[in-house]
PDB file of C-alpha atoms in Angstrom:
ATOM      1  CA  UNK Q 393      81.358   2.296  44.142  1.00  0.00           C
ATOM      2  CA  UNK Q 394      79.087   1.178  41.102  1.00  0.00           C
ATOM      3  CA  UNK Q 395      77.029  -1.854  41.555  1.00  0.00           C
ATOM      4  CA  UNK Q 396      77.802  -4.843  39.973  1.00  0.00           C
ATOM      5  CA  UNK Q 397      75.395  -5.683  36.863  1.00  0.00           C
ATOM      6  CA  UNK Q 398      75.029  -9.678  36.399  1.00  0.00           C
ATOM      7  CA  UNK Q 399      73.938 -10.984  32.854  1.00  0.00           C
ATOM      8  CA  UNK Q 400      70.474 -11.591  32.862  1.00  0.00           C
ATOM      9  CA  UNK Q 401      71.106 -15.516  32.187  1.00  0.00           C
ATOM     10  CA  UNK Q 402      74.009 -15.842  34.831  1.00  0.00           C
ATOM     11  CA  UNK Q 403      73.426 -18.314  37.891  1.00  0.00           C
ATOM     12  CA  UNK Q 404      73.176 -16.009  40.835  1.00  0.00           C
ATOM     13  CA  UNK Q 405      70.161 -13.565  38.958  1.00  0.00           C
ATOM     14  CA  UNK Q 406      68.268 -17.258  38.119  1.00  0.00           C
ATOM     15  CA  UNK Q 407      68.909 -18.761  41.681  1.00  0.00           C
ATOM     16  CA  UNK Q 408      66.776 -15.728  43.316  1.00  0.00           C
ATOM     17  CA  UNK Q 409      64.090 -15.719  40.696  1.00  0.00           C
ATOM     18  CA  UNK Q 410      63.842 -19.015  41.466  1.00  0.00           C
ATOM     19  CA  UNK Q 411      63.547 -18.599  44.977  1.00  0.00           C
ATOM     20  CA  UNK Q 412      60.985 -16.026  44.601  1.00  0.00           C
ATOM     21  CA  UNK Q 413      58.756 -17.702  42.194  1.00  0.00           C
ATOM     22  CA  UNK Q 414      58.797 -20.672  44.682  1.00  0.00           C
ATOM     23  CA  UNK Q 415      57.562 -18.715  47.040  1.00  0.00           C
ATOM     24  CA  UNK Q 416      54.629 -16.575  44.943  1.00  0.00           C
ATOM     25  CA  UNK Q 417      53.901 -20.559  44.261  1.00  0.00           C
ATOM     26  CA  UNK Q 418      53.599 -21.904  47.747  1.00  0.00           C
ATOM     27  CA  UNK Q 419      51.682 -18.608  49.221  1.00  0.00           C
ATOM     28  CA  UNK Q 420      49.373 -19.339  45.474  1.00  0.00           C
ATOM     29  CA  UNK Q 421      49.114 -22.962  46.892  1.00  0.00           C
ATOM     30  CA  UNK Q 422      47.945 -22.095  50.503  1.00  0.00           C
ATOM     31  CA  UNK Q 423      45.692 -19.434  49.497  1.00  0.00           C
ATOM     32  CA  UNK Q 424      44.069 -21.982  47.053  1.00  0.00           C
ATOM     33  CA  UNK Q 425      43.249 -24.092  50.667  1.00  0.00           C
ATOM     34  CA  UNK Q 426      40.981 -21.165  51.222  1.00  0.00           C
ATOM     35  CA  UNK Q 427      37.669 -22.891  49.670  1.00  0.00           C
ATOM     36  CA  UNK Q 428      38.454 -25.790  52.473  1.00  0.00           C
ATOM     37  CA  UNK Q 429      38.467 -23.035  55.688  1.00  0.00           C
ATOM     38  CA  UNK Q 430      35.810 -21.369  53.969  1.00  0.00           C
ATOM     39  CA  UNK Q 431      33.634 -24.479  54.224  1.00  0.00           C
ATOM     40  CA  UNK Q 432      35.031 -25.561  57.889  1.00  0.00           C
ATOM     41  CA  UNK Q 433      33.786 -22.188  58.951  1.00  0.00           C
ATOM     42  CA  UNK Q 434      30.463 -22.709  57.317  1.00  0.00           C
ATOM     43  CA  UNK Q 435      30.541 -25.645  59.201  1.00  0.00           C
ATOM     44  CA  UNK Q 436      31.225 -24.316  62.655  1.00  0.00           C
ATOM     45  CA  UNK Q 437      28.850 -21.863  61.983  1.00  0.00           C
ATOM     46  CA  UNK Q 438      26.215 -23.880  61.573  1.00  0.00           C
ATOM     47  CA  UNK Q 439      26.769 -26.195  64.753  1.00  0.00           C
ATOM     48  CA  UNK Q 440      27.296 -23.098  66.863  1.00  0.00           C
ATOM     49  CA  UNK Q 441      23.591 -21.938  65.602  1.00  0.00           C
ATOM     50  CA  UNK Q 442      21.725 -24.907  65.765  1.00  0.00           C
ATOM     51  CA  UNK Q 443      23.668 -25.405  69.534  1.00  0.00           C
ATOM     52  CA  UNK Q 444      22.326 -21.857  70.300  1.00  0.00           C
ATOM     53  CA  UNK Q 445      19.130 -22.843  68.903  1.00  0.00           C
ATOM     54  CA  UNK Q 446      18.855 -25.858  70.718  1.00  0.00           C
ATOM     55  CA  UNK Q 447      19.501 -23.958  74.310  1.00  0.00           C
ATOM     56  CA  UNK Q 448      16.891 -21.485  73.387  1.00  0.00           C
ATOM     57  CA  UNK Q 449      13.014 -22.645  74.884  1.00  0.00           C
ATOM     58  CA  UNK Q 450      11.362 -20.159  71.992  1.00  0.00           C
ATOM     59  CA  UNK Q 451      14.225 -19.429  69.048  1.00  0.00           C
ATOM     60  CA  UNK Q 452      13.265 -16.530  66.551  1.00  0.00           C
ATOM     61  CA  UNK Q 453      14.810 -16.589  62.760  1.00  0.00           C
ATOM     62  CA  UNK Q 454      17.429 -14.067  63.915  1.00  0.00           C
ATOM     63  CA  UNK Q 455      19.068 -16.814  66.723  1.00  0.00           C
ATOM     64  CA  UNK Q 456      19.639 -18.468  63.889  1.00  0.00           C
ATOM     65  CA  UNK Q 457      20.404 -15.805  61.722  1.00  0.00           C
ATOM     66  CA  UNK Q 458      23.517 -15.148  62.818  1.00  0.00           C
ATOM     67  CA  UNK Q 459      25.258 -18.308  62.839  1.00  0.00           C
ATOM     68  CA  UNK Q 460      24.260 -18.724  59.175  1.00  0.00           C
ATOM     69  CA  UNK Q 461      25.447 -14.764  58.649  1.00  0.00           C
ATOM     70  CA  UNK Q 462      29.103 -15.885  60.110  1.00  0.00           C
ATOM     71  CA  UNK Q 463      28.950 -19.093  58.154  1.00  0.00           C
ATOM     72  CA  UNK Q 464      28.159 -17.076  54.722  1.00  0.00           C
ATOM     73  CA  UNK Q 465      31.507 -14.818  55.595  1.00  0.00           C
ATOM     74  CA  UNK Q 466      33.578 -17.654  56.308  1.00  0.00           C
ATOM     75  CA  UNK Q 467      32.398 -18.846  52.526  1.00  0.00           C
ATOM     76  CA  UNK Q 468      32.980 -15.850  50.919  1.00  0.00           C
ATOM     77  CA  UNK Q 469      36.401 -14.946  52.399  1.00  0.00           C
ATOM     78  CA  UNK Q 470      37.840 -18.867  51.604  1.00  0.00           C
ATOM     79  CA  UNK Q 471      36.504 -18.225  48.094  1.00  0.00           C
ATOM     80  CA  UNK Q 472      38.235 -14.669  47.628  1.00  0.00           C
ATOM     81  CA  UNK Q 473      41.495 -16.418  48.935  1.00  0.00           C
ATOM     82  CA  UNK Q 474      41.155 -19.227  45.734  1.00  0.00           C
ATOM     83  CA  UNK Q 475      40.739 -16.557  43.475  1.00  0.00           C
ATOM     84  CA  UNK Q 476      43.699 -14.666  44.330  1.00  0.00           C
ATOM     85  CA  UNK Q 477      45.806 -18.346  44.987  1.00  0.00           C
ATOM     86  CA  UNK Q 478      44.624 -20.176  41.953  1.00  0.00           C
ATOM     87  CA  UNK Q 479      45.819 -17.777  38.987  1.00  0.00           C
ATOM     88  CA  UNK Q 480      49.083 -16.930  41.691  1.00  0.00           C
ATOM     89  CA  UNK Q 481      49.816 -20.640  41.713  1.00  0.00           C
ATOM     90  CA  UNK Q 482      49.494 -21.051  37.931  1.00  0.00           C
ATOM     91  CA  UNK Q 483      51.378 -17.834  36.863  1.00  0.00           C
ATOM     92  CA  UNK Q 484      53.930 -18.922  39.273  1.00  0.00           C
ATOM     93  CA  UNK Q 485      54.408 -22.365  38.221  1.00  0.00           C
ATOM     94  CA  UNK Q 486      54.998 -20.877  34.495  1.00  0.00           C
ATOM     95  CA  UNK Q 487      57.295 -18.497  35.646  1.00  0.00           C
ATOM     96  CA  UNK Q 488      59.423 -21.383  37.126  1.00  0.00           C
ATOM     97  CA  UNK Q 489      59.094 -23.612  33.872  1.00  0.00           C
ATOM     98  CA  UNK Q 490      60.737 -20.252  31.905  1.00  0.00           C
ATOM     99  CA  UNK Q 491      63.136 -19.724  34.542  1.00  0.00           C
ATOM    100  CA  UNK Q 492      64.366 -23.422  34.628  1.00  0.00           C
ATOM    101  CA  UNK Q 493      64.153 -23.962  30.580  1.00  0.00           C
ATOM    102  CA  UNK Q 494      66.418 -20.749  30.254  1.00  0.00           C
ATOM    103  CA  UNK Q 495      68.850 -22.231  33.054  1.00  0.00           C
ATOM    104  CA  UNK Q 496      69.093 -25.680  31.011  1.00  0.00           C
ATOM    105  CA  UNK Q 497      70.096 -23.505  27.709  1.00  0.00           C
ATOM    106  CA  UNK Q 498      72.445 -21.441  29.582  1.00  0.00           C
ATOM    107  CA  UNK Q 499      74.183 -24.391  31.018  1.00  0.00           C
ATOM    108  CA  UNK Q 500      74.124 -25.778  27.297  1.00  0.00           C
ATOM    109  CA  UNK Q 501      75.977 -22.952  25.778  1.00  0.00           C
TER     110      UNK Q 501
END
């Protein structure tokens, strides 16, 4: 049985691109929230230190050392997240302004 080829314009074929543009669009959107974890986890970090520090009677730089070295990952990783989410979100959002102009001018015609 041969598999039905849709026109590249035809409802069905611009429903799913839709659908999965939305979607590279909303994962873009939540992995541009990753600056905000990042800094909560700086954040924690740095209370779960200076609480460590405080319990200590004689701290040495590496007690606090490694509240600030979880903090800095924390950072990093929210920041990798933006730049993967920010150019997804944008190229996304495109994609769906194509994909919606060329559904106007097929309803048009």
């Amino acid at each position: 049985m041969e598999p039905v080829q849709l026109p590249p314009d035809s409802e069905l074929v611009l429903d799913g691109q839709r659908r999965a543009w939305r979607i590279a669009f909303v994962v873009g959107i939540i992995l541009c929230c990753g600056p905000t974890l990042g800094i909560l986890g700086t954040i924690a970090g740095m209370l779960l230190s200076y609480d460590r520090i405080e319990t200590l009677r004689a701290p040495t730089p590496g007690d606090l050392a490694v509240g600030v070295h979880w903090s800095m990952w924390s950072a990093a990783i929210g920041s990798a997240a933006a730049l993967i989410g920010v150019p997804l979100a944008l190229w996304s959002h495109v994609k769906l302004n194509r994909i919606r102009k060329r559904a106007d001018v097929s309803l048009l015609t």
